[in-house]
GROMACS .gro file of C-alpha atoms in nm:
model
  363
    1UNK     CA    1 -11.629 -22.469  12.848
    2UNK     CA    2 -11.927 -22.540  13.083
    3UNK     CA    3 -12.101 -22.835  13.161
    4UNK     CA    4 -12.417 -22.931  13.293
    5UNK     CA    5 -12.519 -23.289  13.364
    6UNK     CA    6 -12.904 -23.332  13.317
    7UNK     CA    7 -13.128 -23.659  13.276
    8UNK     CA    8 -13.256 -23.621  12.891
    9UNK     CA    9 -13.615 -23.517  12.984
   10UNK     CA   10 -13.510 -23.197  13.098
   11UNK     CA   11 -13.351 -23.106  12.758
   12UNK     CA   12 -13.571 -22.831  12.630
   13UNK     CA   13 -13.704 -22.732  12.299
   14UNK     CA   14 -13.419 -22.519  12.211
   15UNK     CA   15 -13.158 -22.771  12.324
   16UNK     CA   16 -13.304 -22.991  12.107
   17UNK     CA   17 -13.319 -22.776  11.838
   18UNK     CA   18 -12.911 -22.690  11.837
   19UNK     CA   19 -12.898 -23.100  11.883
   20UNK     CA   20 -13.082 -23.103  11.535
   21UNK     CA   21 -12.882 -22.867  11.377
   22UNK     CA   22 -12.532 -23.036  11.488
   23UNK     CA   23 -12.625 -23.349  11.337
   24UNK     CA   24 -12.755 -23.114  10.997
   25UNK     CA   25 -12.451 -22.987  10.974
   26UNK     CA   26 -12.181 -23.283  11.031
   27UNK     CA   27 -12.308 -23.558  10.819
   28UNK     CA   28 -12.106 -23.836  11.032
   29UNK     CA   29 -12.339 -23.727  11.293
   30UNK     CA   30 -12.628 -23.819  11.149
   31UNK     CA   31 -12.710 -24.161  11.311
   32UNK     CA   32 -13.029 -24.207  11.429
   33UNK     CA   33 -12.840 -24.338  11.779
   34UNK     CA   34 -12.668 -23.973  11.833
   35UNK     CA   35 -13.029 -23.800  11.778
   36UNK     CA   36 -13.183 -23.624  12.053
   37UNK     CA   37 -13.465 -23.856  12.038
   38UNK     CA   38 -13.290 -24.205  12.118
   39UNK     CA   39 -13.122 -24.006  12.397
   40UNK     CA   40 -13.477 -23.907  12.533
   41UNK     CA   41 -13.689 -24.224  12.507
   42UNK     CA   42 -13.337 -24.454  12.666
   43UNK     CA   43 -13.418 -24.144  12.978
   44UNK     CA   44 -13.760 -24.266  12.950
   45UNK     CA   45 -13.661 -24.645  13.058
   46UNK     CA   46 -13.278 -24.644  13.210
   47UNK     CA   47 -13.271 -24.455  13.542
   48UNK     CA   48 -12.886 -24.403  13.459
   49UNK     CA   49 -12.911 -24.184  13.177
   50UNK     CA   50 -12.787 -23.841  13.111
   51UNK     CA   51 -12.645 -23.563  12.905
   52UNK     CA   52 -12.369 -23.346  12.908
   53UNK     CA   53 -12.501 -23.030  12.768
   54UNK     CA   54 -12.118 -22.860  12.707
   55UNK     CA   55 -12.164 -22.438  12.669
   56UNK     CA   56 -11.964 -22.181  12.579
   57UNK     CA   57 -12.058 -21.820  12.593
   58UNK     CA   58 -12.313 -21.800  12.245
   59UNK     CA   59 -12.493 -22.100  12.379
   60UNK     CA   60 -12.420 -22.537  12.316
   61UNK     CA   61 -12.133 -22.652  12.135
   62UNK     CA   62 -12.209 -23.031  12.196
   63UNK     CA   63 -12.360 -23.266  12.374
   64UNK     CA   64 -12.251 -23.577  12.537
   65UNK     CA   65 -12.485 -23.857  12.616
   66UNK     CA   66 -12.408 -24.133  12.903
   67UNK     CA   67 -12.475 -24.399  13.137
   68UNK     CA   68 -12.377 -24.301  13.497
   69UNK     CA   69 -12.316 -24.714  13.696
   70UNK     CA   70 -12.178 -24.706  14.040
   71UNK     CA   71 -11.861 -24.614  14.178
   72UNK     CA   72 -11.776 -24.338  13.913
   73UNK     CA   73 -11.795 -24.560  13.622
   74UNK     CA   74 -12.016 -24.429  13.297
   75UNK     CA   75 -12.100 -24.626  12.983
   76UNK     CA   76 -12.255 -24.505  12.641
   77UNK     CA   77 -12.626 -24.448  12.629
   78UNK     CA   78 -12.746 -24.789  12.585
   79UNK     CA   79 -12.432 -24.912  12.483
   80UNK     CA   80 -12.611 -25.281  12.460
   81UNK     CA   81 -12.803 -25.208  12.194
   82UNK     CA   82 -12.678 -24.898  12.032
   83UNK     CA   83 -12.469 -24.892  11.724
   84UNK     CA   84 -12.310 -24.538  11.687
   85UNK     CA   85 -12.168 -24.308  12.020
   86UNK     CA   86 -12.000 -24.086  12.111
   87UNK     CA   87 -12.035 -23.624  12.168
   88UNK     CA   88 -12.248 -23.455  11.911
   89UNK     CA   89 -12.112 -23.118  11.837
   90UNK     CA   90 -12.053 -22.833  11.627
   91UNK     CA   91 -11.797 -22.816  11.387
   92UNK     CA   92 -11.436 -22.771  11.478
   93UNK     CA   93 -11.519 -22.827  11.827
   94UNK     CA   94 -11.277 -22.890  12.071
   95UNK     CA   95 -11.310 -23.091  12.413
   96UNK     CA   96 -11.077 -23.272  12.685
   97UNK     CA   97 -11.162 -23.566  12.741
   98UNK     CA   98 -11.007 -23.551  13.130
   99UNK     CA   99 -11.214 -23.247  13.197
  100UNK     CA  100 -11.519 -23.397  13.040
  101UNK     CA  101 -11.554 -23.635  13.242
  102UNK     CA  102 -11.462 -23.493  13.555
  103UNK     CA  103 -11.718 -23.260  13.525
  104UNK     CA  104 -11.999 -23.536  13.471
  105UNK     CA  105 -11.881 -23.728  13.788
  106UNK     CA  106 -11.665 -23.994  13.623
  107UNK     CA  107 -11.355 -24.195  13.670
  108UNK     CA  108 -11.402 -24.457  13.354
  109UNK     CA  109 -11.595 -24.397  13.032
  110UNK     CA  110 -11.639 -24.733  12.816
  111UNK     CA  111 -11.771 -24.679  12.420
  112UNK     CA  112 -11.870 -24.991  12.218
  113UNK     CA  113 -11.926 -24.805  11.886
  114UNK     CA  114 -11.771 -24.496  11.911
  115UNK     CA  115 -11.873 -24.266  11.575
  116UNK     CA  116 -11.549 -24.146  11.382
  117UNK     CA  117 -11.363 -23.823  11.447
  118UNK     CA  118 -11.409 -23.804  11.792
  119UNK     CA  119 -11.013 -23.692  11.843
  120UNK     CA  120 -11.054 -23.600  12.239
  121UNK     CA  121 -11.152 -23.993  12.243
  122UNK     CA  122 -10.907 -24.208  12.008
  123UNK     CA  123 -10.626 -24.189  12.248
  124UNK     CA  124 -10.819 -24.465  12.464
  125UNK     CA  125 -10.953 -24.666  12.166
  126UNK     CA  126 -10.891 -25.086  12.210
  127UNK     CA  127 -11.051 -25.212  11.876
  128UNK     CA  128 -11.138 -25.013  11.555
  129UNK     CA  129 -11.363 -25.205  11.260
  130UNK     CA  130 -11.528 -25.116  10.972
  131UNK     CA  131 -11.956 -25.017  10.978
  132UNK     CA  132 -12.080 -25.125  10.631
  133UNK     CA  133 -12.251 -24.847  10.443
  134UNK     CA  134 -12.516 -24.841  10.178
  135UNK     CA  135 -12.570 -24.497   9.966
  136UNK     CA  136 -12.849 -24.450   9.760
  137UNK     CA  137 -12.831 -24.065   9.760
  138UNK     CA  138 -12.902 -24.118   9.317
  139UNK     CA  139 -13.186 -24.325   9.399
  140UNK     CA  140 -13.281 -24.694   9.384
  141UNK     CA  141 -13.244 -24.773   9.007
  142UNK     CA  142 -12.900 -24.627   9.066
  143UNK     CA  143 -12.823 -24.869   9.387
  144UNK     CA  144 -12.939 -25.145   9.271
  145UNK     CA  145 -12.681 -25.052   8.925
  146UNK     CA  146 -12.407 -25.064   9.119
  147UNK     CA  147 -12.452 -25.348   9.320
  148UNK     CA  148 -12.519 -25.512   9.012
  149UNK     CA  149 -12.216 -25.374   8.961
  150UNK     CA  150 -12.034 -25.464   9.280
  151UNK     CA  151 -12.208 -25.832   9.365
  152UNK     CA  152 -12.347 -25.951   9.042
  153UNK     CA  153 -12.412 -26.343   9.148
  154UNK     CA  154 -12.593 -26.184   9.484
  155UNK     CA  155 -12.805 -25.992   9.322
  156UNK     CA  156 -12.931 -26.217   9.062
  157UNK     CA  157 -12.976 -26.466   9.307
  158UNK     CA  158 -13.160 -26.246   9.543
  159UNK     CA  159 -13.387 -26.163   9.274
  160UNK     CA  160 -13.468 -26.508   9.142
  161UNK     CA  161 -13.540 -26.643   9.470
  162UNK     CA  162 -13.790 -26.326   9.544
  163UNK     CA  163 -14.007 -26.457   9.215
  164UNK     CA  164 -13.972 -26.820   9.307
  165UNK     CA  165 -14.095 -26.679   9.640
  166UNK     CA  166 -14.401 -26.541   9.463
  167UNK     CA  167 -14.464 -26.825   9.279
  168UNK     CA  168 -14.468 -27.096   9.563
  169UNK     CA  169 -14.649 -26.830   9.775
  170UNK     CA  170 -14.822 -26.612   9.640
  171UNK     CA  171 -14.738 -26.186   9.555
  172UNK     CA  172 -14.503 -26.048   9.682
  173UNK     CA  173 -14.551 -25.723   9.840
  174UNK     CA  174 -14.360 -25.489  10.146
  175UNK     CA  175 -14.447 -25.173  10.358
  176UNK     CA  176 -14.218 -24.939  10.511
  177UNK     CA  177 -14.340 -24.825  10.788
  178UNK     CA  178 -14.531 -25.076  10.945
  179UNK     CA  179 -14.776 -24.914  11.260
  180UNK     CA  180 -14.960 -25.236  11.365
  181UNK     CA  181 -14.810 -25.389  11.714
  182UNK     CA  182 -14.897 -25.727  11.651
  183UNK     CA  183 -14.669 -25.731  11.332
  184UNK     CA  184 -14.389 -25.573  11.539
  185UNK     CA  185 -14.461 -25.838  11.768
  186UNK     CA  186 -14.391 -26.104  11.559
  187UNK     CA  187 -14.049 -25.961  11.453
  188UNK     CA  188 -13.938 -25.944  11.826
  189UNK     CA  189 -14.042 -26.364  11.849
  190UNK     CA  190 -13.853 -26.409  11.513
  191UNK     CA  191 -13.522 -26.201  11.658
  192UNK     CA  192 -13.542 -26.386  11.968
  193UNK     CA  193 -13.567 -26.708  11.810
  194UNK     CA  194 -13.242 -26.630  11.553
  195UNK     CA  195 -13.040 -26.570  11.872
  196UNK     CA  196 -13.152 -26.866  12.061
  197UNK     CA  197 -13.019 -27.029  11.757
  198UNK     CA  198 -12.691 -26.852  11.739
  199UNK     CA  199 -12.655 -26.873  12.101
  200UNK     CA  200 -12.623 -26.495  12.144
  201UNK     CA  201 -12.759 -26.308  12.442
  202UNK     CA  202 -13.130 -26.265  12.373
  203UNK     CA  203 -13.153 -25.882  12.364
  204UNK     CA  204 -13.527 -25.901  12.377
  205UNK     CA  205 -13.538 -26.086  12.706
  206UNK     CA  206 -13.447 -25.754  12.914
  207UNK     CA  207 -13.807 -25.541  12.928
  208UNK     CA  208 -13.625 -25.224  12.895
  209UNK     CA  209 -13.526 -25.323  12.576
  210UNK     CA  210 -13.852 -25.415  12.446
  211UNK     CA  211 -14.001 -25.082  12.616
  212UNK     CA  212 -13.777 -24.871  12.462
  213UNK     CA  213 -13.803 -25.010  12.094
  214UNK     CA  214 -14.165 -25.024  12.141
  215UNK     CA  215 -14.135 -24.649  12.261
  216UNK     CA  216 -13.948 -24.556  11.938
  217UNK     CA  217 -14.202 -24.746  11.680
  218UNK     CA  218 -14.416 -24.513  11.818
  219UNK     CA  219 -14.227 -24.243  11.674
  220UNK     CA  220 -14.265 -24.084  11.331
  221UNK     CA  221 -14.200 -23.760  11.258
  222UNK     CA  222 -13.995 -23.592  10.971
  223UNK     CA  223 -13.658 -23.600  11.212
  224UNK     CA  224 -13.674 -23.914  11.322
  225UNK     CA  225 -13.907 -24.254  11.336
  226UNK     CA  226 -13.873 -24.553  11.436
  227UNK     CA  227 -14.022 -24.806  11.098
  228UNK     CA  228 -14.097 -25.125  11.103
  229UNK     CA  229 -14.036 -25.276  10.775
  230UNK     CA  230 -14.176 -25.584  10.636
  231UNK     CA  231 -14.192 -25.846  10.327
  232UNK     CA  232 -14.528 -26.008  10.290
  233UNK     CA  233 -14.606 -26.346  10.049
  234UNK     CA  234 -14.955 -26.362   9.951
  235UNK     CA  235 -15.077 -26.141  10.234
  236UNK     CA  236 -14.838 -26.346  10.484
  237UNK     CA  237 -14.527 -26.182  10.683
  238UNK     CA  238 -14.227 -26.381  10.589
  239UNK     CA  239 -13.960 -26.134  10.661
  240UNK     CA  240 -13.878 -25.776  10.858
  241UNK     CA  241 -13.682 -25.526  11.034
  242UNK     CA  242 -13.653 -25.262  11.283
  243UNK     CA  243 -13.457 -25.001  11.263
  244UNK     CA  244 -13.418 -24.582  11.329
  245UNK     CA  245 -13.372 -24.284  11.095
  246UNK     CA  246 -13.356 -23.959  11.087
  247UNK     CA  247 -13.406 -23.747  10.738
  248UNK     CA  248 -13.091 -23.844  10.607
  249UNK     CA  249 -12.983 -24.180  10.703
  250UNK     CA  250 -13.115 -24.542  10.868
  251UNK     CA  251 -12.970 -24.797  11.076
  252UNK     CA  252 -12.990 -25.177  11.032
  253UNK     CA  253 -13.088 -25.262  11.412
  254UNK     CA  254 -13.341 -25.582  11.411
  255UNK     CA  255 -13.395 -25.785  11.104
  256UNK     CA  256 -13.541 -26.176  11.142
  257UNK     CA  257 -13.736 -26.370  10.919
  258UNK     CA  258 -13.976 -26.668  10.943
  259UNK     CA  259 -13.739 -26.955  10.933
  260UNK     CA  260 -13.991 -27.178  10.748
  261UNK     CA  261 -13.943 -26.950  10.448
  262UNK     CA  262 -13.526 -26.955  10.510
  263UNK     CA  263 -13.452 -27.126  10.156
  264UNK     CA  264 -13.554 -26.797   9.982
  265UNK     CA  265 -13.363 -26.587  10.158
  266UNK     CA  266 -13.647 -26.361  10.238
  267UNK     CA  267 -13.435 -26.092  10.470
  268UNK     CA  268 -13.222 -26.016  10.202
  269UNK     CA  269 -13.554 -25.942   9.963
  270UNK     CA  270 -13.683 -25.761  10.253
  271UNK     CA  271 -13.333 -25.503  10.292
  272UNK     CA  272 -13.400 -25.443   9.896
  273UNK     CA  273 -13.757 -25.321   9.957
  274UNK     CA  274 -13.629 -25.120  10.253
  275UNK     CA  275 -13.382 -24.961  10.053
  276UNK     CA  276 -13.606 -24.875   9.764
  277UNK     CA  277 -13.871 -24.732   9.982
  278UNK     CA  278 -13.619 -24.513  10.226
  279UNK     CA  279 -13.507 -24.380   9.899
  280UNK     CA  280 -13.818 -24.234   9.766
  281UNK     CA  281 -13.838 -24.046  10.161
  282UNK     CA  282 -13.534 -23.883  10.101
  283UNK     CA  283 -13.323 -24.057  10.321
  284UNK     CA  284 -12.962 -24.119  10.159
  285UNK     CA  285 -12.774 -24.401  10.339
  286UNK     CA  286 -12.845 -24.732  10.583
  287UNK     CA  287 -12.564 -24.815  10.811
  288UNK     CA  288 -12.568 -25.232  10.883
  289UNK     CA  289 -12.326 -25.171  11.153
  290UNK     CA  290 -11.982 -25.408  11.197
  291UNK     CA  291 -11.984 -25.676  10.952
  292UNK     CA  292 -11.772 -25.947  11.107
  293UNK     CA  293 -11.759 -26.135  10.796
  294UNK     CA  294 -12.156 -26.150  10.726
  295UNK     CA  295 -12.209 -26.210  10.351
  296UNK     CA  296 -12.488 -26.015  10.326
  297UNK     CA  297 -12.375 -25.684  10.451
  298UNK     CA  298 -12.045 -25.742  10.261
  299UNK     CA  299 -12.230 -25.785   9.886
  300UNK     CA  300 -12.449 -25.475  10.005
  301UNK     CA  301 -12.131 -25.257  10.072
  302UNK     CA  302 -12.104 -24.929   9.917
  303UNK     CA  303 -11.869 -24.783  10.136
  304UNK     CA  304 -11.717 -24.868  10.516
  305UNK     CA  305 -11.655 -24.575  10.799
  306UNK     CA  306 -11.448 -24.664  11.103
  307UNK     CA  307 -11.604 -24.742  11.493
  308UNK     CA  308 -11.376 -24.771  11.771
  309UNK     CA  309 -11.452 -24.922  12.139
  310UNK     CA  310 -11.250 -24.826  12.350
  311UNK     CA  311 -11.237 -24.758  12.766
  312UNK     CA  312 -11.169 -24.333  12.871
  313UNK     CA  313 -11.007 -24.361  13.232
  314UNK     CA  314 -10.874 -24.076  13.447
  315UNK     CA  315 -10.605 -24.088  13.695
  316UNK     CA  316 -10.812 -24.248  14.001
  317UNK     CA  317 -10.860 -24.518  14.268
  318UNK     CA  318 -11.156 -24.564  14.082
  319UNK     CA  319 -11.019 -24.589  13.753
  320UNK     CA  320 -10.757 -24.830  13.861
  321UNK     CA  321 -10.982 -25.090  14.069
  322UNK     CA  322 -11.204 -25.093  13.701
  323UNK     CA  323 -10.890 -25.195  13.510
  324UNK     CA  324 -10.770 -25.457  13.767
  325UNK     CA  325 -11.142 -25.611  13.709
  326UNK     CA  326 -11.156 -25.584  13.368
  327UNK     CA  327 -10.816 -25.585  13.170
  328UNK     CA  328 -10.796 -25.942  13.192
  329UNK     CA  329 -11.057 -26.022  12.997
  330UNK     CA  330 -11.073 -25.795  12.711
  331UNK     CA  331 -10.721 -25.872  12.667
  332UNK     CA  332 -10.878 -26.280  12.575
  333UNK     CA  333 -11.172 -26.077  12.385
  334UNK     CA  334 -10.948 -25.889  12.172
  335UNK     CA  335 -10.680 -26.193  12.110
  336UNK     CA  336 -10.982 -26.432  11.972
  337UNK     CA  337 -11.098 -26.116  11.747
  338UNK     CA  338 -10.711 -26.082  11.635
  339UNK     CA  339 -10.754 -26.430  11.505
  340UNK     CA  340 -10.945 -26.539  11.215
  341UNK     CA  341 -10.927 -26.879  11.346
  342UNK     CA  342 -11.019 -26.837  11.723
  343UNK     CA  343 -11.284 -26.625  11.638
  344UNK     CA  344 -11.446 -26.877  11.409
  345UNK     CA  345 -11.441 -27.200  11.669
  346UNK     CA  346 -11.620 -26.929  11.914
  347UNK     CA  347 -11.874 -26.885  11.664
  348UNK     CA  348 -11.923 -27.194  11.532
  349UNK     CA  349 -11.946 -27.344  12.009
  350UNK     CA  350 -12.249 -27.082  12.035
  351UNK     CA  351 -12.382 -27.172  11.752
  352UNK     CA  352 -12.342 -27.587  11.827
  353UNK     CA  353 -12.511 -27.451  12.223
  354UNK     CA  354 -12.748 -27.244  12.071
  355UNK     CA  355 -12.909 -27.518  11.907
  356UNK     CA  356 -12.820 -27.790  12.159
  357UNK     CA  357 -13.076 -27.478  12.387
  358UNK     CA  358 -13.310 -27.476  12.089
  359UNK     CA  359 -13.338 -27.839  12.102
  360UNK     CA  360 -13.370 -27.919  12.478
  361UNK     CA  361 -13.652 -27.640  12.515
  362UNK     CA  362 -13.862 -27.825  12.234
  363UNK     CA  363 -13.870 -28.159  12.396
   0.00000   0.00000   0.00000
């Protein structure tokens, strides 16, 4: 095994290519956030990012995405926003972790959502949860069956409050792939505003984020695009998303709404549009990511697959100083996830600041 360490604009066409057909031919691999193209555009706007291209004699087996930070400490490739990590590879691959790392300069290695069946990896895993799943391989009429199905009060409720929607409003009426700015615009301001209100970290308030999802909505090609989706009453936005895909599957990344139409629920009318119009594309499945008890994804469920976080460290000063600085405190993190109780008082003091921030920024 070889490895070279390269910043992602120096992958080449036929890099790319073998990339491509990794993902084609391991279906878990699939996620928009493993594809070639996330890798390149988070090169294009984080001065830390790089990619293990791992060889063997015939040519790439895998490749292995990462943040290089100081001191010998790496990160996955834009581990704050991205929801699936971890190497891409061909099948049956093999790797050591130990040598992996050593080879791309690295003492500690720290995943967030680390993409099942990554075996050289689950030795160091902390946390694993469950990524909710929707298939609609059969089709929409065939979805929206089962989760008649599966969530019969959600979906008749979704449904009556998209016609009393179109009643009050006006028509209601949703595009997929959405290529006007402004519009995308307006979803950002939307997002920002729902975690003001939640009093989560405002992932729109770092530029890099909003250059590189800006960067991928400029994307759109059969392998992977970047669409902005959105739900329109009487001519009106109400409701939308951003999210990646590549032929085969989509990720739920940035949905928001327009709170003034909140009593109809117009996010969840929104997904059911998405979903009906990534089927006719050809794309198969739309991973929402971790639920943590959201209703929502939890009704939409077809399936779960595992994600792990986890921290990779090799025997090092390095290594050791990092888990002196942080042990502590994912050791609280993990005991307030451990308990249903803990975790929901956490919730619900963001929640009471976020709106105690809301309010003071009004006046």
């Amino acid at each position: 095994m070889r490895v070279n360490v390269i910043r992602p604009a120096e992958l080449g066409p036929d890099e790319v290519a073998a990339w491509r057909e990794m993902q084609r031919s391991s279906p878990h691999l699939a996620n928009p956030f493993l594809s070639p193209d996330f890798t390149i555009a988070m090169g294009e706007v984080h001065t830390g990012a790089r990619v293990a291209v791992i060889t063997e004699s015939d040519g790439p087996v895998g490749f292995f995405p990462f943040e290089r930070h100081g001191g010998g400490v790496g990160a996955a490739l834009g581990g704050w926003v991205s929801l699936s990590q971890g190497v891409v590879h061909v099948p049956g691959a093999e790797f050591d972790s130990n040598t992996l790392l050593k080879e791309c300069g690295l003492s500690v290695w720290e995943f967030g959502c680390m993409v099942d069946r990554q075996p050289w990896f689950q030795p160091f895993e902390t946390l694993r949860q469950d990524a909710v799943v929707l298939d609609f391989a059969d089709g929409y009429p065939a979805f929206l069956d089962e989760l008649r199905e599966r969530s019969p009060k959600f979906v008749k409720s979704t449904l009556y409050k998209e016609r009393k929607l179109g009643r009050d409003v006006g028509e209601i009426t949703s595009e997929f792939a959405v290529r006007d700015t402004e519009q995308f615009r307006l979803l950002r301001e939307w997002k920002s505003a729902q975690y003001q209100r939640m009093g989560r970290p405002d992932r729109f308030a770092r530029s890099w984020v909003v250059e590189l999802t800006e960067r991928l909505h400029a994307v759109d090609t059969p392998d992977f695009a970047g669409p902005l989706s959105m739900l329109y009453a009487d001519g009106r936005p109400v409701a939308g998303h951003f999210g990646l895909r590549t032929d085969t599957m989509m990720i739920g990344w940035f949905p928001a709404y327009d709170p003034d139409y909140a009593k109809y629920s117009p996010g969840l009318i929104q997904h059911l549009h998405m979903v009906e119009a990534a089927a006719k594309i050809g794309v198969s499945s739309l991973d929402l990511g971790i639920s943590n008890g959201s209703e929502y994804k939890d009704a939409l469920c077809s399936r779960t697959v595992p994600v792990t976080e986890g921290i990779v460290r090799r025997r090092s000063a390095g290594a050791a100083a990092h888990w002196l600085r942080t042990a502590p405190v994912r050791r609280v993190r993990r005991f307030i996830l451990d308990s249903p109780a803990l975790y929901g008082a956490a919730d619900r003091a963001m929640k009471r600041y976020g709106r105690l921030r809301t309010r003071g920024k009004a006046q």
